[in-house]
PDB file of C-alpha atoms in Angstrom:
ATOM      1  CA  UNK Y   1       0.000   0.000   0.000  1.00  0.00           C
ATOM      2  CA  UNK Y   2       1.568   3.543  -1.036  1.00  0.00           C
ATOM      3  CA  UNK Y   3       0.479   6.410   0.444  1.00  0.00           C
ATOM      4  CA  UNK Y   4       0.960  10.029  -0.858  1.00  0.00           C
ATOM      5  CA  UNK Y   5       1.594  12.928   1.951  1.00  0.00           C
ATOM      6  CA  UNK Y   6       1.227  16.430   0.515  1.00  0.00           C
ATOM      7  CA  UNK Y   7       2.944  18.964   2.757  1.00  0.00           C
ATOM      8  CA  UNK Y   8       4.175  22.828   2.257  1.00  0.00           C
ATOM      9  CA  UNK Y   9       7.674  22.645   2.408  1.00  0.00           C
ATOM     10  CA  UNK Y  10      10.712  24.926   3.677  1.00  0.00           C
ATOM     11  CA  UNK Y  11      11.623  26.692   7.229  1.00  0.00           C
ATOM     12  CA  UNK Y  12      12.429  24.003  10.531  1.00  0.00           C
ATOM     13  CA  UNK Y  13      11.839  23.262  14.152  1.00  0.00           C
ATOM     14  CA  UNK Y  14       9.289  20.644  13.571  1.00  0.00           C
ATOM     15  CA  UNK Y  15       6.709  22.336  11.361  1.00  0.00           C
ATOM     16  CA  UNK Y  16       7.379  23.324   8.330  1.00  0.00           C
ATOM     17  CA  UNK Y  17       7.297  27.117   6.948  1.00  0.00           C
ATOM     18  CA  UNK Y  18       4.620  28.403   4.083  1.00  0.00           C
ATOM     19  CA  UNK Y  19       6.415  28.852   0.990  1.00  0.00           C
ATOM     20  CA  UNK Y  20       4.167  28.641  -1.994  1.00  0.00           C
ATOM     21  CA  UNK Y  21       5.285  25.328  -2.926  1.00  0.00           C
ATOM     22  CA  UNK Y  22       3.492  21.924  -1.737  1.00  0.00           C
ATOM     23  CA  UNK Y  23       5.581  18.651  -1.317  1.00  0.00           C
ATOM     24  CA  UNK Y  24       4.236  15.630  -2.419  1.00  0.00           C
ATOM     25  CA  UNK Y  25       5.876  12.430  -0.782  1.00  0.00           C
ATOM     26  CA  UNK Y  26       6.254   8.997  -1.225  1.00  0.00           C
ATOM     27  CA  UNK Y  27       7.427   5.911   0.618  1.00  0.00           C
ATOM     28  CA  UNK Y  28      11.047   5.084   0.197  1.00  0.00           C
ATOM     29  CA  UNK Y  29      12.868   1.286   0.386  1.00  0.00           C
ATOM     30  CA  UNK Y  30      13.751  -1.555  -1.897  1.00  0.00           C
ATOM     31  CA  UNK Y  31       9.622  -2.778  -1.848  1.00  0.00           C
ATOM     32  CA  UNK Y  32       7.728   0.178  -2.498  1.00  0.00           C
ATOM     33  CA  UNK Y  33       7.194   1.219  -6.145  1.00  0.00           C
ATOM     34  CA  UNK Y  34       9.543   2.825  -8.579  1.00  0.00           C
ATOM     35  CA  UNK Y  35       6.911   6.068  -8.859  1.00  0.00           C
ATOM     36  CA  UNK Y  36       6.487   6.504  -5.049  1.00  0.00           C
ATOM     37  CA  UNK Y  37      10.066   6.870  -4.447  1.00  0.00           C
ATOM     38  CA  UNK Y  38      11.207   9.990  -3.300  1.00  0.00           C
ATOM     39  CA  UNK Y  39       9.507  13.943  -2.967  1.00  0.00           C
ATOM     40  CA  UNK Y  40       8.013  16.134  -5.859  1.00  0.00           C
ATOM     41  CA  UNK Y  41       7.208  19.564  -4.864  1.00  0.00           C
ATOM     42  CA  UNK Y  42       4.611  21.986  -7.077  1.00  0.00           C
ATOM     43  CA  UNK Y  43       4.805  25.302  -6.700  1.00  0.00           C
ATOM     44  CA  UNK Y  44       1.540  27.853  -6.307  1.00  0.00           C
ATOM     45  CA  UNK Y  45       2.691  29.747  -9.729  1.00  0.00           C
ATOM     46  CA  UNK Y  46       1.720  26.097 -11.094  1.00  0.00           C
ATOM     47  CA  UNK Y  47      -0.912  25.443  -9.484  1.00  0.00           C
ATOM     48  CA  UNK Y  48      -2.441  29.151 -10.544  1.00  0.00           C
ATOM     49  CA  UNK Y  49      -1.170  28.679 -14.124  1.00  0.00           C
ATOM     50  CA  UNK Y  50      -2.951  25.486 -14.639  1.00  0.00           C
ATOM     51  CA  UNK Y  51      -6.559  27.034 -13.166  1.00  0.00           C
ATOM     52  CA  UNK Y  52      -5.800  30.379 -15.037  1.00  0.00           C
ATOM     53  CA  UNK Y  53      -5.443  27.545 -18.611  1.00  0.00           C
ATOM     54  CA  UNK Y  54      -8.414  25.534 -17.510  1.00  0.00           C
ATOM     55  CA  UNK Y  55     -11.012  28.860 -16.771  1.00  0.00           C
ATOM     56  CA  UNK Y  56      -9.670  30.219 -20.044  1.00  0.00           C
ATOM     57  CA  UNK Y  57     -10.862  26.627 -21.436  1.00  0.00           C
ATOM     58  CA  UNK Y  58     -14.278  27.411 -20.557  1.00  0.00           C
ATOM     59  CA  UNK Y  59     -16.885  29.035 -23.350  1.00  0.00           C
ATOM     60  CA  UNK Y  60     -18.233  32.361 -22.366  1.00  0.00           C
ATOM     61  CA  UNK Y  61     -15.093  33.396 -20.446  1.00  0.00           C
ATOM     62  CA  UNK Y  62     -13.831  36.706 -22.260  1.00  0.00           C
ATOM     63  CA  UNK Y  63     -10.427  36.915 -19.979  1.00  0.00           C
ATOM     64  CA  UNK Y  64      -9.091  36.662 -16.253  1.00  0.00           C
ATOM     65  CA  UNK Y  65      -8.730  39.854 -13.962  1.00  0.00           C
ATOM     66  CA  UNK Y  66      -9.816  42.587 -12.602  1.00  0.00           C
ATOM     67  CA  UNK Y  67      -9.962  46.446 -14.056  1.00  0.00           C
ATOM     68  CA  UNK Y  68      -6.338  46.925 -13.134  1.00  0.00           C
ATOM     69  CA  UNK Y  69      -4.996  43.576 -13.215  1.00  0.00           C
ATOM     70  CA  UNK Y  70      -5.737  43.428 -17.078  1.00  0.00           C
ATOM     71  CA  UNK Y  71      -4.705  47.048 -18.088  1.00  0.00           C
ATOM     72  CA  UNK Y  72      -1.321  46.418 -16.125  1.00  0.00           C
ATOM     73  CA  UNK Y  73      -0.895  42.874 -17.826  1.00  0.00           C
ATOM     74  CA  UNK Y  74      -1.443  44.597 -20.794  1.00  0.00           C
ATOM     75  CA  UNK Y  75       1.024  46.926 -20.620  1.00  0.00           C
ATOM     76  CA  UNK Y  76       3.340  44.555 -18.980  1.00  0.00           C
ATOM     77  CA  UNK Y  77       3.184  42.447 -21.959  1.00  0.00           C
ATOM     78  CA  UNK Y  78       4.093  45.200 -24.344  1.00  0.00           C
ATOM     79  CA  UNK Y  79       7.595  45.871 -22.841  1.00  0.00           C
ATOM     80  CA  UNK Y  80       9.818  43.967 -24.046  1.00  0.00           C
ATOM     81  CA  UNK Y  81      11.294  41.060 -21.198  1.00  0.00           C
ATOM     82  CA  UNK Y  82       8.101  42.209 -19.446  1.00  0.00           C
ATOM     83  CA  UNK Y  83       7.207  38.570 -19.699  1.00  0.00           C
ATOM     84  CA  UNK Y  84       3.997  36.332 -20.669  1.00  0.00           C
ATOM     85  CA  UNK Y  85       2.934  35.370 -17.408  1.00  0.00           C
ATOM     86  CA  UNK Y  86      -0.772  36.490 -18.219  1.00  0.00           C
ATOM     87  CA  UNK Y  87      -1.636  32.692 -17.828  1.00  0.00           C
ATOM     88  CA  UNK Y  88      -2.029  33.353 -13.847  1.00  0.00           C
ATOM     89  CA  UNK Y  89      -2.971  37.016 -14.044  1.00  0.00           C
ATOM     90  CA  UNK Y  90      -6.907  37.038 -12.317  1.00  0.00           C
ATOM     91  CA  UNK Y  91      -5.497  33.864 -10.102  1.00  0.00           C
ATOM     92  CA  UNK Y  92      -5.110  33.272  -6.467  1.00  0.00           C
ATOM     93  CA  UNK Y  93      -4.059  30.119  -4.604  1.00  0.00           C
ATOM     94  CA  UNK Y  94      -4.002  29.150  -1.378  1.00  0.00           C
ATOM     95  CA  UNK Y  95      -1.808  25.820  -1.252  1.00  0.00           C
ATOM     96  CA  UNK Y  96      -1.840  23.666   2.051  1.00  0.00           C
ATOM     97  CA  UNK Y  97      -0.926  19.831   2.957  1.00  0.00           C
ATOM     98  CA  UNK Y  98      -3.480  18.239   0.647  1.00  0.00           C
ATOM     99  CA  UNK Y  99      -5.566  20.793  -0.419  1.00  0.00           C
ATOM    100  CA  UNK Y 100      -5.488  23.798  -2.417  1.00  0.00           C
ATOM    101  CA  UNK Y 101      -8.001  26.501  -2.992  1.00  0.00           C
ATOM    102  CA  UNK Y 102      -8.454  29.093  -5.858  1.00  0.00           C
ATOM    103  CA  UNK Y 103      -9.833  32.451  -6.191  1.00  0.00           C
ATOM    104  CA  UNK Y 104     -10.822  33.980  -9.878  1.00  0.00           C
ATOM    105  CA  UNK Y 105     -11.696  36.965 -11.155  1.00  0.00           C
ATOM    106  CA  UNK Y 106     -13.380  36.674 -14.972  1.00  0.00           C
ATOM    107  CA  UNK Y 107     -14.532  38.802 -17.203  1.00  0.00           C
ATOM    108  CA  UNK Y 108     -17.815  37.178 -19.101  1.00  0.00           C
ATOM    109  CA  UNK Y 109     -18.883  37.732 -22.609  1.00  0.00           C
ATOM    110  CA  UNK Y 110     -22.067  39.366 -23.101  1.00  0.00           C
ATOM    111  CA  UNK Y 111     -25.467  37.249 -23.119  1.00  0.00           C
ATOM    112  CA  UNK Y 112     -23.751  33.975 -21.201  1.00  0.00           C
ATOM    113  CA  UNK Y 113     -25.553  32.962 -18.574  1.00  0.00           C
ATOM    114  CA  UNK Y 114     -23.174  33.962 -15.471  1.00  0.00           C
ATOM    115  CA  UNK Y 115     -24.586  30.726 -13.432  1.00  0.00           C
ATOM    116  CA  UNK Y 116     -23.188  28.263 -16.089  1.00  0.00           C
ATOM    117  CA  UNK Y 117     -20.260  29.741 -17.064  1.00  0.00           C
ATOM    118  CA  UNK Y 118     -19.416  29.844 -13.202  1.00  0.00           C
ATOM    119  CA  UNK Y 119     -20.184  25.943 -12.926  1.00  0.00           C
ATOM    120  CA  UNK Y 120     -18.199  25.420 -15.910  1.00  0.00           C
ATOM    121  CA  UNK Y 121     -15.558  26.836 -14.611  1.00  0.00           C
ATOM    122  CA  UNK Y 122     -15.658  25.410 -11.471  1.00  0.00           C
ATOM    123  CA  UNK Y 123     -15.868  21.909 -12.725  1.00  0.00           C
ATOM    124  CA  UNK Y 124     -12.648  22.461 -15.402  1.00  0.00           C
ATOM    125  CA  UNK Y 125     -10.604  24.410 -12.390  1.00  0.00           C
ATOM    126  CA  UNK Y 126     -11.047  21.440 -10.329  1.00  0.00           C
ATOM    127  CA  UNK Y 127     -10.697  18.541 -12.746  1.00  0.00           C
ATOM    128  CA  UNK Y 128      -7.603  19.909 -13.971  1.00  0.00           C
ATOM    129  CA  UNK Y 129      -6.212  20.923 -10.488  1.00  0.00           C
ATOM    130  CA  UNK Y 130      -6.758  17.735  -9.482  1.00  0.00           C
ATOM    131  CA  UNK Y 131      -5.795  15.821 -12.576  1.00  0.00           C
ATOM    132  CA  UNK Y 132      -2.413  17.234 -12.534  1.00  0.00           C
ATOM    133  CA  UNK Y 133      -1.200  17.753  -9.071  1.00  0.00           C
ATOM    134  CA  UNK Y 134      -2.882  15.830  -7.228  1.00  0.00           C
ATOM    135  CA  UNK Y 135      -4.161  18.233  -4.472  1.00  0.00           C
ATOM    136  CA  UNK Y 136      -7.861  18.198  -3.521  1.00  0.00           C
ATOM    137  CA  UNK Y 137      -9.499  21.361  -4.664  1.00  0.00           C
ATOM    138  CA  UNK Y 138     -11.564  22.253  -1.651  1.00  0.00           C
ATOM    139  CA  UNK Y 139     -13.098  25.391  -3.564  1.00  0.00           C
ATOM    140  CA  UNK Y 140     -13.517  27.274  -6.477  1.00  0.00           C
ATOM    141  CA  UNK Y 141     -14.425  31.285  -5.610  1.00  0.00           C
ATOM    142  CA  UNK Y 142     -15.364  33.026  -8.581  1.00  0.00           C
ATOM    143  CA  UNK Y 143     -15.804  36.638  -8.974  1.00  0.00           C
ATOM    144  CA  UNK Y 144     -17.145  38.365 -12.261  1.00  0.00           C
ATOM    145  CA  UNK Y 145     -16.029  41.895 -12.541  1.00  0.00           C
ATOM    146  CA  UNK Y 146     -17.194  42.523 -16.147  1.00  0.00           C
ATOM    147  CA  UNK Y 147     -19.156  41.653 -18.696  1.00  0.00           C
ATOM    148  CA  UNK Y 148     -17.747  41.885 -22.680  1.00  0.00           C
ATOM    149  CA  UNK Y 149     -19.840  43.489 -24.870  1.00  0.00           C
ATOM    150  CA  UNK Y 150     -19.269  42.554 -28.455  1.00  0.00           C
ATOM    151  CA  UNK Y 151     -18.938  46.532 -29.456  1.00  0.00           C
ATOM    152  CA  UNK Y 152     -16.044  47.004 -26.854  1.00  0.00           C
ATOM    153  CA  UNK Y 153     -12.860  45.666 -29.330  1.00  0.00           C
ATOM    154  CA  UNK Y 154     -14.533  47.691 -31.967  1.00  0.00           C
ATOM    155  CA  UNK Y 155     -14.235  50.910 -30.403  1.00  0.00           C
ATOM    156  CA  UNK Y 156     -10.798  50.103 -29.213  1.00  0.00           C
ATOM    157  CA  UNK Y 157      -9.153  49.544 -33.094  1.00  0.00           C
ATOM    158  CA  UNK Y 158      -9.162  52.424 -34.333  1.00  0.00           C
ATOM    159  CA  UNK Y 159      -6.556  54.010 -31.356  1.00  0.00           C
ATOM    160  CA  UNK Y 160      -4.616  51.883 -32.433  1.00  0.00           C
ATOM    161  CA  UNK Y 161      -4.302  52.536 -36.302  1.00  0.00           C
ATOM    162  CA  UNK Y 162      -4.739  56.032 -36.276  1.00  0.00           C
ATOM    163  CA  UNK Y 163      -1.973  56.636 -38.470  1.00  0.00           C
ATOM    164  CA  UNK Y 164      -0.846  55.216 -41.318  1.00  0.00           C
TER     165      UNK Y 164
END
């Protein structure tokens, strides 16, 4: 019988520190399995990054973040070395021993219904979460801060074309 400990590693003196990364452990020795043998540790980035690609995954979901979060992602990814790391951007983990817990903020597209794009997302978060690290996702909090209307992008092309 192999069993799997998940625990948030770093720091001493008996209990271990919060670091943003969770620890998953195996049983060591000659007679346990080849795959149970020895520690792999998954940090919160990929634990957000995942749940930021699987909400993305879900029809009716226009983009992740708030207001600010998106105009400062934005500009972020226009300077150059400013890095892509819009994956997580809207996303909030909480990783602990065996369970992990993620916070959203979406922006909808215009005429979805808001319940089942929620749900949706809920049940792709957590399958994928799950799927990939292992952790139990205890919860799903969703927030909707806007809603896309399909006149928005639009209104936004011609700043940018102004002149030719």
């Amino acid at each position: 019988m192999t069993e799997n400990i998940t625990s948030v590693g770093g720091g001493g003196g008996g209990r271990p520190a919060d670091t943003g990364v969770s620890a998953l452990k195996g049983r060591t020795g000659a007679g346990t399995p080849p795959e149970t043998r020895g520690k792999t540790t998954i940090a919160d980035g990929v634990v957000a990054k995942i749940a930021g690609m699987a909400a993305r995954e879900v029809p009716g979901i226009y983009s992740l973040g708030g207001g600010m979060a998106r105009a400062f992602g934005a500009m972020r990814e226009r300077v150059p070395g400013g890095g892509g790391g819009g994956v997580a951007r809207g996303v909030k983990v909480e990783v602990g021993e065996r369970q992990a817990a993620v916070d959203l903020d979406v922006v909808v597209e215009y005429g979805v219904s808001i319940v089942d794009v929620a749900g949706g997302v809920r049940t792709n978060v957590i399958s994928a979460v799950e799927r990939m690290t292992g952790l139990e996702v205890v919860e799903v909090n969703i927030a909707v801060d806007d809603v896309h209307l399909p006149d928005e992008e639009e209104e936004a092309a011609p700043d940018e074309g102004r002149v030719r």
